[in-house]
Amino acid sequence: MSQKEQIIIFDTTLRDGEQSPGASMNIEEKVRIAHQLERLNVDVMEAGFPIASDGDFEAVKKIAQTIKGPQIAGLSRANNMDIDRAWEALQFAGERGRIHTFIATSDIHMEHKLKMSEQQVLDTAVAAVQRAAGYTPNVEFSAEDAARTRLPFLAQVIEAAIEAGASTVNIPDTVGYTIPSEYFDIISYLKANVSNIDKAIISVHCHNDLGLSVANSLAAVQAGARQVECTINGIGERAGNCSLEEVVMALRTRHDILPFTHNVKTEQITPSSKLLTTITGIQVQQNKAIVGANAFAHEAGIHQHGMLMNKDTYEIMTPESVGLNASKLVLGKHSGRHAFIDRLKELGYDLNKEEIQKAFVRFKSLADMKKEIFDEDLDAIVADEVLRVTETYKLLQMNVSSGSFASPTATVEMEVEGEVKKTAVMGDGPVDATFKAIKELTGATYPLLNFSVGAITGGTDAQGETSVRLKTEEREVLGQGAHPDIIVASAKAYINALNKIASFAQRMQGDI
Ligand code: KIV
Ligand code: ZN
């Protein structure tokens, strides 16, 4: 199969995905995702938008310095400052560094947002690509809102960008407006009307506002696109971006009519999805294709019967092919360190010695409270002990009394910026009393937007998993916590949200 039939998978979880409401990540979290994307073997990962903030710059730089396999892209608008800043961060990736520069080309964007004429946009695009090409031959140009751009003008801009040195030209459906047949025609038009199109890879970048991002991307591939831009779990602005796992599994499953290759190690899909969920707290809907909890569950009796006779009756891909292990090894009190470490590895966690030790101590204490430890418990342990942000605030111990005749009272002891503090507070319920105590100890006044409780596994000894969403002036922050006692889990979630807020504040001051 020729090089032309290879589909380049460009992951933008860390850039466009991070623009999802509530998905902001700190540098450490981004680097962790980047390592997982490396294991997933994406061809290109877009690590961020370096000029957007110092935090973004540092994250792109760190990823460019540490990730070895995939190419590392950084976004820039079409101006010198953005492009120079992008390369300052990307240079550490050497030949694998890619500058991704963009400008809008649709009438509506040019008139109302850019207030520029077609000629000005064309000249700006060319100047930007030339500037970027001065740093690296690995330049991607995007015509923002391409799917709503007049085709002759789109062709003119793309031709000029290639002439100026773009090696990849991206045709985004920025607002998720197009449909497969139309997008197929747009790509076909460019192939027929851009004289130098063979000198560049055509890329597609679809948003999911009409739920068509994957279908549109596949239609574009059939028309000749050879790079697909996508995100894990389809996270992204508004309704999200094209989902990586769906597009890759469609290519794999329907190879008969989509005869293309890709480099993604599909067995790493589930670990990637889980890690992202753990870090961002953005849950995947149960019936989401490929990575939803029900994606491989066969409920109806008639389906189960068919499956027993022959799996192919109702299963078009195996759970194992996406890294979902059928057997959920259960650990318990007597499981040793080796079994624990092996299982973490199988679940896709690559932890250092210190992290393993922290997680193992927590595992042993959980095993004392709970007979069986499932994979989901291990995910929660790793999330709690390893993945969550550095702790400005730490829960040391707590006790809550509640019942039907006395007012609930929470006694909470915490370490607040290095100082041990303790208080006892009454509330309308045990959670209310706990949150009031934490607020008193930390001085936090952020409005609480949402509080939810769930069980990680079945059974009355299951760990409770809680989420707390707080509002600061700049953003909404989601905290998560897990513990067999749901009040303790709630306290942990609240404190986790406060730690995230503290970590963002430190980042803004350039402390990290
Ligand atoms: O949706 C979009 O147009 C983008 C571009 C910056 C590629 O994200
Ligand atoms: Zn986008």
Short mmCIF file of C-alpha atoms and ligand atoms in Angstrom, two decimals:
data_model
loop_
_atom_site.label_atom_id
_atom_site.label_comp_id
_atom_site.label_asym_id
_atom_site.label_seq_id
_atom_site.Cartn_x
_atom_site.Cartn_y
_atom_site.Cartn_z
CA MET A 1 0.00 0.00 0.00
CA SER A 2 1.49 3.37 -0.97
CA GLN A 3 2.25 6.19 1.43
CA LYS A 4 -0.76 8.02 0.00
CA GLU A 5 -3.15 5.49 1.52
CA GLN A 6 -1.92 6.06 5.03
CA ILE A 7 -4.20 8.27 7.17
CA ILE A 8 -2.27 10.59 9.46
CA ILE A 9 -3.96 10.82 12.84
CA PHE A 10 -3.57 14.33 14.26
CA ASP A 11 -4.75 14.49 17.84
CA THR A 12 -5.82 17.88 19.16
CA THR A 13 -7.09 16.82 22.61
CA LEU A 14 -4.56 19.10 24.28
CA ARG A 15 -5.49 22.13 22.16
CA ASP A 16 -9.01 22.10 20.70
CA GLY A 17 -10.13 19.47 23.23
CA GLU A 18 -8.89 21.57 26.10
CA GLN A 19 -11.22 24.32 24.89
CA SER A 20 -14.18 22.21 26.12
CA PRO A 21 -15.94 23.89 29.01
CA GLY A 22 -14.32 22.60 32.21
CA ALA A 23 -11.50 20.72 30.44
CA SER A 24 -8.56 22.96 31.29
CA MET A 25 -5.54 21.00 32.42
CA ASN A 26 -2.35 22.01 34.15
CA ILE A 27 1.10 21.29 32.71
CA GLU A 28 1.60 18.05 34.62
CA GLU A 29 -1.78 16.75 33.46
CA LYS A 30 -1.07 17.70 29.85
CA VAL A 31 2.28 15.93 29.91
CA ARG A 32 0.60 12.83 31.29
CA ILE A 33 -1.94 12.87 28.47
CA ALA A 34 0.87 13.48 25.99
CA HIS A 35 2.65 10.32 27.20
CA GLN A 36 -0.56 8.36 26.73
CA LEU A 37 -0.99 9.78 23.22
CA GLU A 38 2.56 8.61 22.55
CA ARG A 39 1.57 5.10 23.66
CA LEU A 40 -1.56 5.35 21.49
CA ASN A 41 0.90 6.15 18.69
CA VAL A 42 -0.84 9.14 17.13
CA ASP A 43 1.19 10.64 14.29
CA VAL A 44 0.86 14.25 15.39
CA MET A 45 -0.29 15.73 18.70
CA GLU A 46 -1.26 19.36 18.93
CA ALA A 47 0.08 20.31 22.33
CA GLY A 48 -1.43 23.77 22.69
CA PHE A 49 -1.53 27.37 21.57
CA PRO A 50 1.76 28.81 22.89
CA ILE A 51 0.87 32.50 22.67
CA ALA A 52 -2.42 32.00 24.54
CA SER A 53 -0.83 31.99 28.01
CA ASP A 54 2.43 31.28 29.76
CA GLY A 55 0.95 28.00 30.98
CA ASP A 56 0.17 26.95 27.41
CA PHE A 57 3.65 27.94 26.27
CA GLU A 58 5.31 25.92 29.03
CA ALA A 59 3.13 22.90 28.34
CA VAL A 60 3.98 22.89 24.62
CA LYS A 61 7.66 23.36 25.43
CA LYS A 62 7.69 20.55 28.00
CA ILE A 63 5.87 18.20 25.61
CA ALA A 64 8.25 19.12 22.78
CA GLN A 65 11.16 18.33 25.12
CA THR A 66 9.87 15.04 26.47
CA ILE A 67 7.75 13.27 23.87
CA LYS A 68 9.83 11.27 21.44
CA GLY A 69 7.61 9.54 18.88
CA PRO A 70 4.87 11.73 17.41
CA GLN A 71 5.24 15.11 15.78
CA ILE A 72 4.35 17.99 18.08
CA ALA A 73 2.21 20.82 16.72
CA GLY A 74 1.58 24.23 18.21
CA LEU A 75 -1.15 26.59 17.05
CA SER A 76 -0.61 30.20 16.01
CA ARG A 77 -2.73 32.86 14.43
CA ALA A 78 -1.39 34.26 11.17
CA ASN A 79 0.95 36.87 12.63
CA ASN A 80 4.65 37.05 13.42
CA MET A 81 4.33 37.24 17.19
CA ASP A 82 2.22 34.08 17.41
CA ILE A 83 4.43 32.18 14.99
CA ASP A 84 7.67 33.18 16.70
CA ARG A 85 6.27 32.23 20.10
CA ALA A 86 5.03 28.90 18.74
CA TRP A 87 8.46 28.02 17.42
CA GLU A 88 10.14 29.12 20.65
CA ALA A 89 8.19 26.31 22.34
CA LEU A 90 8.30 23.79 19.48
CA GLN A 91 11.99 24.04 18.56
CA PHE A 92 12.78 21.39 21.21
CA ALA A 93 11.02 18.79 19.08
CA GLY A 94 13.46 19.49 16.23
CA GLU A 95 12.25 18.08 12.93
CA ARG A 96 9.12 16.78 14.65
CA GLY A 97 7.98 20.31 15.54
CA ARG A 98 5.09 21.57 13.45
CA ILE A 99 3.82 25.16 13.29
CA HIS A 100 0.09 25.22 12.66
CA THR A 101 -1.01 28.65 11.54
CA PHE A 102 -4.55 29.69 10.65
CA ILE A 103 -6.75 32.49 9.39
CA ALA A 104 -10.47 32.53 8.59
CA THR A 105 -11.54 32.54 4.94
CA SER A 106 -15.36 32.57 5.01
CA ASP A 107 -17.19 35.80 4.12
CA ILE A 108 -18.86 35.97 7.51
CA HIS A 109 -15.57 35.69 9.41
CA MET A 110 -13.66 38.02 7.10
CA GLU A 111 -16.33 40.70 7.26
CA HIS A 112 -17.37 40.56 10.92
CA LYS A 113 -14.44 39.12 12.83
CA LEU A 114 -11.31 39.97 10.87
CA LYS A 115 -12.68 43.05 9.04
CA MET A 116 -10.36 42.18 6.19
CA SER A 117 -10.79 41.88 2.44
CA GLU A 118 -10.08 38.68 0.51
CA GLN A 119 -6.80 40.13 -0.71
CA GLN A 120 -5.73 41.02 2.83
CA VAL A 121 -6.55 37.52 4.08
CA LEU A 122 -4.67 35.97 1.17
CA ASP A 123 -1.60 38.15 1.79
CA THR A 124 -1.70 37.50 5.54
CA ALA A 125 -1.95 33.75 5.02
CA VAL A 126 1.02 33.74 2.63
CA ALA A 127 3.14 35.92 4.93
CA ALA A 128 2.34 33.67 7.91
CA VAL A 129 3.22 30.46 6.10
CA GLN A 130 6.47 32.03 4.84
CA ARG A 131 7.37 33.14 8.34
CA ALA A 132 6.69 29.67 9.74
CA ALA A 133 8.57 28.02 6.87
CA GLY A 134 11.60 30.09 7.87
CA TYR A 135 11.72 27.95 11.03
CA THR A 136 10.67 24.54 9.77
CA PRO A 137 9.47 22.80 6.62
CA ASN A 138 6.77 21.21 8.78
CA VAL A 139 4.08 23.89 8.39
CA GLU A 140 0.34 23.36 8.50
CA PHE A 141 -2.02 26.03 7.24
CA SER A 142 -5.71 26.06 8.22
CA ALA A 143 -8.40 28.04 6.46
CA GLU A 144 -10.71 28.54 9.42
CA ASP A 145 -14.40 28.07 8.58
CA ALA A 146 -13.36 26.52 5.26
CA ALA A 147 -16.60 24.57 4.98
CA ARG A 148 -18.51 27.88 4.69
CA THR A 149 -15.95 29.53 2.40
CA ARG A 150 -16.64 30.31 -1.25
CA LEU A 151 -14.86 27.53 -3.09
CA PRO A 152 -12.92 29.57 -5.70
CA PHE A 153 -11.48 31.73 -2.90
CA LEU A 154 -10.72 28.68 -0.74
CA ALA A 155 -8.85 27.12 -3.66
CA GLN A 156 -6.92 30.36 -4.22
CA VAL A 157 -5.84 30.59 -0.54
CA ILE A 158 -4.87 26.92 -0.35
CA GLU A 159 -2.84 27.15 -3.55
CA ALA A 160 -1.04 30.24 -2.26
CA ALA A 161 -0.37 28.61 1.13
CA ILE A 162 1.18 25.56 -0.53
CA GLU A 163 3.23 27.80 -2.79
CA ALA A 164 4.43 29.67 0.32
CA GLY A 165 5.62 26.43 1.95
CA ALA A 166 2.70 24.72 3.72
CA SER A 167 3.23 20.94 3.71
CA THR A 168 -0.24 20.27 5.19
CA VAL A 169 -3.40 22.21 4.31
CA ASN A 170 -6.31 21.88 6.67
CA ILE A 171 -9.92 22.42 5.61
CA PRO A 172 -11.82 22.83 8.89
CA ASP A 173 -15.54 22.63 9.38
CA THR A 174 -15.15 25.03 12.27
CA VAL A 175 -18.82 25.31 13.19
CA GLY A 176 -19.88 21.74 12.40
CA TYR A 177 -22.12 22.89 9.55
CA THR A 178 -21.35 20.64 6.64
CA ILE A 179 -22.74 17.19 5.77
CA PRO A 180 -20.82 14.24 4.30
CA SER A 181 -21.78 14.65 0.64
CA GLU A 182 -21.04 18.38 0.68
CA TYR A 183 -17.70 17.91 2.44
CA PHE A 184 -16.77 15.19 -0.05
CA ASP A 185 -17.47 17.70 -2.83
CA ILE A 186 -15.38 20.42 -1.15
CA ILE A 187 -12.33 18.15 -0.92
CA SER A 188 -12.90 16.90 -4.48
CA TYR A 189 -13.16 20.50 -5.70
CA LEU A 190 -9.83 21.37 -4.09
CA LYS A 191 -8.18 18.32 -5.60
CA ALA A 192 -9.44 19.35 -9.02
CA ASN A 193 -8.83 23.09 -8.77
CA VAL A 194 -5.66 23.63 -6.73
CA SER A 195 -2.82 23.17 -9.19
CA ASN A 196 -0.18 22.25 -6.59
CA ILE A 197 -2.42 20.17 -4.29
CA ASP A 198 -0.21 17.09 -4.74
CA LYS A 199 2.59 18.91 -2.93
CA ALA A 200 0.69 18.92 0.37
CA ILE A 201 -1.33 16.61 2.57
CA ILE A 202 -5.02 17.53 2.76
CA SER A 203 -6.22 17.55 6.34
CA VAL A 204 -9.74 17.69 7.78
CA HIS A 205 -10.89 19.05 11.11
CA CYS A 206 -14.56 18.60 11.91
CA HIS A 207 -16.68 19.85 14.77
CA ASN A 208 -19.69 17.93 15.91
CA ASP A 209 -22.49 20.49 16.12
CA LEU A 210 -24.79 18.37 13.96
CA GLY A 211 -23.36 15.07 15.19
CA LEU A 212 -21.67 14.54 11.82
CA SER A 213 -17.99 15.10 12.57
CA VAL A 214 -16.93 11.47 12.15
CA ALA A 215 -19.10 10.91 9.08
CA ASN A 216 -17.77 14.12 7.53
CA SER A 217 -14.17 13.16 8.24
CA LEU A 218 -14.64 9.74 6.63
CA ALA A 219 -16.31 11.30 3.58
CA ALA A 220 -13.32 13.64 3.26
CA VAL A 221 -10.94 10.69 3.44
CA GLN A 222 -12.87 9.02 0.63
CA ALA A 223 -12.45 12.20 -1.39
CA GLY A 224 -8.69 12.31 -0.86
CA ALA A 225 -7.94 13.82 2.56
CA ARG A 226 -5.04 12.03 4.24
CA GLN A 227 -4.92 13.63 7.69
CA VAL A 228 -7.78 13.57 10.18
CA GLU A 229 -7.79 15.91 13.16
CA CYS A 230 -9.61 14.54 16.17
CA THR A 231 -9.73 14.30 19.96
CA ILE A 232 -10.02 11.54 22.54
CA ASN A 233 -13.66 11.03 23.57
CA GLY A 234 -14.53 13.70 20.97
CA ILE A 235 -14.04 16.50 23.50
CA GLY A 236 -13.81 20.03 22.18
CA GLU A 237 -15.59 23.35 21.73
CA ARG A 238 -19.41 23.19 22.03
CA ALA A 239 -20.54 19.72 20.86
CA GLY A 240 -16.91 18.65 20.49
CA ASN A 241 -14.55 17.53 17.76
CA CYS A 242 -14.37 14.41 15.63
CA SER A 243 -13.74 11.54 18.01
CA LEU A 244 -10.40 9.77 17.48
CA GLU A 245 -11.61 6.38 18.65
CA GLU A 246 -14.65 6.41 16.35
CA VAL A 247 -12.77 7.42 13.25
CA VAL A 248 -9.94 4.96 13.87
CA MET A 249 -12.26 2.05 14.63
CA ALA A 250 -14.36 2.87 11.55
CA LEU A 251 -11.18 2.69 9.45
CA ARG A 252 -10.23 -0.59 11.09
CA THR A 253 -13.67 -2.21 11.04
CA ARG A 254 -14.67 -1.11 7.53
CA HIS A 255 -11.31 -1.65 5.88
CA ASP A 256 -13.29 -3.35 3.08
CA ILE A 257 -14.63 -0.01 1.86
CA LEU A 258 -12.14 2.30 3.55
CA PRO A 259 -8.87 0.69 2.42
CA PHE A 260 -6.49 2.90 4.40
CA THR A 261 -3.90 2.25 7.06
CA HIS A 262 -3.14 4.18 10.23
CA ASN A 263 -0.59 3.84 13.01
CA VAL A 264 -2.85 4.00 16.05
CA LYS A 265 -2.49 1.16 18.58
CA THR A 266 -6.18 0.66 19.08
CA GLU A 267 -5.64 -1.37 22.29
CA GLN A 268 -4.59 1.92 23.88
CA ILE A 269 -7.95 3.55 23.15
CA THR A 270 -9.67 2.61 26.43
CA PRO A 271 -6.71 3.62 28.65
CA SER A 272 -6.53 6.94 26.78
CA SER A 273 -10.23 7.57 27.19
CA LYS A 274 -10.14 6.72 30.88
CA LEU A 275 -7.11 8.84 31.62
CA LEU A 276 -8.71 11.85 29.97
CA THR A 277 -11.93 11.33 31.93
CA THR A 278 -10.00 11.02 35.16
CA ILE A 279 -7.98 14.14 34.56
CA THR A 280 -10.74 16.40 33.23
CA GLY A 281 -13.67 14.91 35.10
CA ILE A 282 -15.67 15.04 31.85
CA GLN A 283 -17.62 11.79 31.81
CA VAL A 284 -18.33 9.89 28.63
CA GLN A 285 -22.01 9.21 27.96
CA GLN A 286 -22.90 5.55 28.62
CA ASN A 287 -23.93 4.81 25.05
CA LYS A 288 -21.00 6.62 23.40
CA ALA A 289 -19.56 4.52 20.57
CA ILE A 290 -16.33 2.63 21.35
CA VAL A 291 -15.63 4.03 24.84
CA GLY A 292 -19.07 4.34 26.48
CA ALA A 293 -19.78 1.96 29.38
CA ASN A 294 -22.44 0.19 27.27
CA ALA A 295 -20.53 0.12 23.99
CA PHE A 296 -19.89 -3.62 24.25
CA ALA A 297 -22.78 -4.63 26.53
CA HIS A 298 -25.37 -6.94 25.00
CA GLU A 299 -28.52 -6.69 27.06
CA ALA A 300 -31.34 -8.15 24.99
CA GLY A 301 -31.81 -11.90 25.43
CA ILE A 302 -31.95 -12.51 21.70
CA HIS A 303 -28.63 -10.72 21.25
CA GLN A 304 -27.02 -12.64 24.11
CA HIS A 305 -28.23 -15.90 22.59
CA GLY A 306 -26.76 -14.96 19.20
CA MET A 307 -23.48 -13.97 20.81
CA LEU A 308 -23.20 -17.34 22.51
CA MET A 309 -23.70 -19.09 19.17
CA ASN A 310 -21.25 -16.87 17.29
CA LYS A 311 -19.89 -13.51 18.41
CA ASP A 312 -20.05 -12.08 14.90
CA THR A 313 -23.84 -12.12 15.01
CA TYR A 314 -23.90 -8.85 16.97
CA GLU A 315 -20.29 -7.83 17.51
CA ILE A 316 -18.58 -5.87 14.72
CA MET A 317 -15.37 -5.36 16.70
CA THR A 318 -14.02 -7.02 19.81
CA PRO A 319 -13.71 -5.27 23.18
CA GLU A 320 -10.09 -6.44 23.29
CA SER A 321 -9.32 -4.53 20.08
CA VAL A 322 -9.98 -1.25 21.92
CA GLY A 323 -8.16 -2.34 25.06
CA LEU A 324 -11.22 -3.31 27.04
CA ASN A 325 -10.30 -6.49 28.84
CA ALA A 326 -13.21 -8.84 29.16
CA SER A 327 -12.07 -10.28 32.46
CA LYS A 328 -12.00 -7.73 35.24
CA LEU A 329 -9.36 -9.11 37.52
CA VAL A 330 -10.49 -8.59 41.06
CA LEU A 331 -7.87 -7.82 43.68
CA GLY A 332 -8.33 -8.11 47.43
CA LYS A 333 -6.69 -7.82 50.81
CA HIS A 334 -4.28 -10.65 50.09
CA SER A 335 -3.16 -9.46 46.68
CA GLY A 336 0.51 -8.63 46.62
CA ARG A 337 2.41 -5.71 45.18
CA HIS A 338 3.20 -7.62 41.96
CA ALA A 339 -0.41 -8.35 41.11
CA PHE A 340 -1.23 -4.73 41.89
CA ILE A 341 1.55 -3.34 39.67
CA ASP A 342 0.73 -5.76 36.85
CA ARG A 343 -2.90 -4.74 36.88
CA LEU A 344 -2.02 -1.04 36.84
CA LYS A 345 0.18 -1.68 33.82
CA GLU A 346 -2.59 -3.57 32.07
CA LEU A 347 -4.90 -0.65 32.73
CA GLY A 348 -2.40 1.61 30.97
CA TYR A 349 -0.88 3.41 33.96
CA ASP A 350 2.81 4.06 33.68
CA LEU A 351 3.75 5.14 37.21
CA ASN A 352 7.12 5.77 38.79
CA LYS A 353 8.21 4.03 42.04
CA GLU A 354 7.02 6.79 44.32
CA GLU A 355 3.61 6.95 42.63
CA ILE A 356 3.24 3.16 42.83
CA GLN A 357 4.05 3.29 46.53
CA LYS A 358 1.42 5.97 47.20
CA ALA A 359 -1.19 4.05 45.22
CA PHE A 360 -0.27 0.75 46.91
CA VAL A 361 -0.68 2.17 50.41
CA ARG A 362 -4.10 3.49 49.44
CA PHE A 363 -4.98 0.15 47.82
CA LYS A 364 -4.15 -1.72 51.04
CA SER A 365 -6.23 0.62 53.15
CA LEU A 366 -9.15 0.32 50.74
CA ALA A 367 -8.81 -3.49 50.74
CA ASP A 368 -9.25 -3.40 54.51
CA MET A 369 -12.61 -1.70 54.07
CA LYS A 370 -13.80 -3.42 50.93
CA LYS A 371 -13.65 -7.15 50.08
CA GLU A 372 -13.06 -6.92 46.35
CA ILE A 373 -11.19 -4.24 44.45
CA PHE A 374 -12.25 -3.78 40.82
CA ASP A 375 -10.53 -2.00 37.95
CA GLU A 376 -12.71 1.04 38.53
CA ASP A 377 -11.46 1.20 42.12
CA LEU A 378 -7.88 1.18 40.85
CA ASP A 379 -8.73 4.00 38.42
CA ALA A 380 -10.10 6.00 41.32
CA ILE A 381 -7.06 5.29 43.50
CA VAL A 382 -4.65 6.39 40.79
CA ALA A 383 -6.75 9.46 40.12
CA ASP A 384 -6.86 10.38 43.79
CA GLU A 385 -3.28 9.61 44.74
CA VAL A 386 -1.32 10.33 41.60
CA LEU A 387 -3.11 12.28 38.92
CA ARG A 388 -4.73 15.04 40.87
CA VAL A 389 -2.96 18.37 41.29
CA THR A 390 -0.39 19.23 43.95
CA GLU A 391 -2.04 19.76 47.27
CA THR A 392 -2.14 23.25 48.71
CA TYR A 393 -4.95 21.92 50.91
CA LYS A 394 -4.88 18.45 52.44
CA LEU A 395 -7.56 16.58 54.33
CA LEU A 396 -5.93 15.06 57.42
CA GLN A 397 -8.94 13.60 59.19
CA MET A 398 -12.62 14.15 59.62
CA ASN A 399 -15.59 12.90 61.53
CA VAL A 400 -19.25 13.68 60.89
CA SER A 401 -22.17 12.93 63.16
CA SER A 402 -25.64 12.98 61.69
CA GLY A 403 -28.99 11.34 62.22
CA SER A 404 -32.69 12.12 62.61
CA PHE A 405 -32.65 14.08 65.86
CA ALA A 406 -29.38 16.04 66.24
CA SER A 407 -28.02 18.71 63.86
CA PRO A 408 -25.28 17.23 61.69
CA THR A 409 -21.83 18.33 62.82
CA ALA A 410 -18.58 17.96 60.90
CA THR A 411 -15.21 18.00 62.61
CA VAL A 412 -12.51 18.49 59.99
CA GLU A 413 -8.75 18.69 60.31
CA MET A 414 -6.78 19.96 57.34
CA GLU A 415 -3.36 21.14 56.34
CA VAL A 416 -3.79 24.58 54.77
CA GLU A 417 -0.66 25.87 53.05
CA GLY A 418 1.52 23.93 55.47
CA GLU A 419 -0.40 24.81 58.65
CA VAL A 420 -2.58 22.26 60.49
CA LYS A 421 -6.05 23.62 61.25
CA LYS A 422 -9.15 22.09 62.82
CA THR A 423 -12.78 23.12 63.24
CA ALA A 424 -16.23 21.73 64.06
CA VAL A 425 -19.25 23.14 62.24
CA MET A 426 -22.99 22.36 62.14
CA GLY A 427 -24.90 22.24 58.89
CA ASP A 428 -28.22 21.38 57.28
CA GLY A 429 -26.93 17.93 56.43
CA PRO A 430 -23.63 16.04 56.75
CA VAL A 431 -22.33 17.27 53.39
CA ASP A 432 -23.38 20.84 54.11
CA ALA A 433 -21.63 20.73 57.51
CA THR A 434 -18.48 19.29 55.89
CA PHE A 435 -18.36 21.91 53.14
CA LYS A 436 -18.92 24.69 55.70
CA ALA A 437 -16.02 23.38 57.78
CA ILE A 438 -13.73 23.27 54.74
CA LYS A 439 -14.75 26.79 53.76
CA GLU A 440 -14.00 28.01 57.27
CA LEU A 441 -10.56 26.40 57.29
CA THR A 442 -9.55 27.57 53.81
CA GLY A 443 -11.40 30.87 53.57
CA ALA A 444 -12.91 29.73 50.24
CA THR A 445 -16.06 31.56 49.12
CA TYR A 446 -16.57 30.17 45.62
CA PRO A 447 -20.19 29.49 44.70
CA LEU A 448 -21.02 25.79 44.45
CA LEU A 449 -22.56 25.13 41.03
CA ASN A 450 -23.06 21.42 41.23
CA PHE A 451 -22.58 18.47 43.55
CA SER A 452 -23.12 14.85 42.51
CA VAL A 453 -22.58 11.43 44.03
CA GLY A 454 -22.27 8.06 42.30
CA ALA A 455 -21.04 4.57 43.11
CA ILE A 456 -17.92 3.36 41.34
CA THR A 457 -18.93 -0.32 41.41
CA GLY A 458 -21.91 -2.28 42.69
CA GLY A 459 -22.49 -3.40 46.29
CA THR A 460 -23.02 -1.52 49.53
CA ASP A 461 -19.28 -1.44 50.19
CA ALA A 462 -18.68 0.28 46.84
CA GLN A 463 -16.60 3.43 46.81
CA GLY A 464 -18.61 6.60 46.44
CA GLU A 465 -17.44 8.89 43.66
CA THR A 466 -18.31 12.54 44.06
CA SER A 467 -17.94 15.63 41.89
CA VAL A 468 -18.04 19.22 43.02
CA ARG A 469 -18.14 22.11 40.56
CA LEU A 470 -17.08 25.51 41.91
CA LYS A 471 -17.14 28.85 40.13
CA THR A 472 -14.29 31.33 40.20
CA GLU A 473 -14.26 34.63 38.32
CA GLU A 474 -12.37 33.08 35.41
CA ARG A 475 -13.68 29.55 35.13
CA GLU A 476 -15.68 26.63 36.43
CA VAL A 477 -13.56 24.07 38.24
CA LEU A 478 -14.45 20.45 38.77
CA GLY A 479 -13.15 18.53 41.77
CA GLN A 480 -13.46 14.78 42.23
CA GLY A 481 -13.06 12.42 45.14
CA ALA A 482 -13.55 8.74 45.90
CA HIS A 483 -13.91 6.87 49.19
CA PRO A 484 -16.16 4.13 50.61
CA ASP A 485 -17.64 6.83 52.88
CA ILE A 486 -19.48 9.27 50.61
CA ILE A 487 -19.10 12.17 53.04
CA VAL A 488 -15.32 11.72 53.00
CA ALA A 489 -15.50 11.41 49.19
CA SER A 490 -17.44 14.69 49.11
CA ALA A 491 -14.84 16.44 51.26
CA LYS A 492 -12.10 15.13 48.98
CA ALA A 493 -13.91 16.40 45.88
CA TYR A 494 -14.39 19.85 47.41
CA ILE A 495 -10.73 20.01 48.43
CA ASN A 496 -9.63 18.75 45.02
CA ALA A 497 -11.53 21.63 43.38
CA LEU A 498 -9.85 24.11 45.76
CA ASN A 499 -6.45 22.63 44.93
CA LYS A 500 -7.14 23.02 41.22
CA ILE A 501 -8.10 26.65 41.75
CA ALA A 502 -4.89 27.20 43.72
CA SER A 503 -2.86 25.51 41.01
CA PHE A 504 -4.42 27.71 38.28
CA ALA A 505 -3.69 30.79 40.37
CA GLN A 506 -0.04 29.76 40.80
CA ARG A 507 0.20 29.13 37.08
CA MET A 508 -1.13 32.61 36.32
CA GLN A 509 1.57 34.06 38.60
CA GLY A 510 4.14 32.04 36.66
CA ASP A 511 5.06 29.92 39.68
CA ILE A 512 4.90 26.66 37.74
O1 KIV B 1 -12.10 24.63 14.31
C1 KIV B 1 -11.16 25.22 13.76
O2 KIV B 1 -11.29 25.84 12.71
C2 KIV B 1 -9.87 25.18 14.43
C3 KIV B 1 -8.71 25.72 13.65
C4 KIV B 1 -7.84 26.58 14.47
C5 KIV B 1 -7.97 24.60 13.00
O3 KIV B 1 -9.75 24.66 15.51
ZN ZN B 2 -11.48 23.33 15.92
#
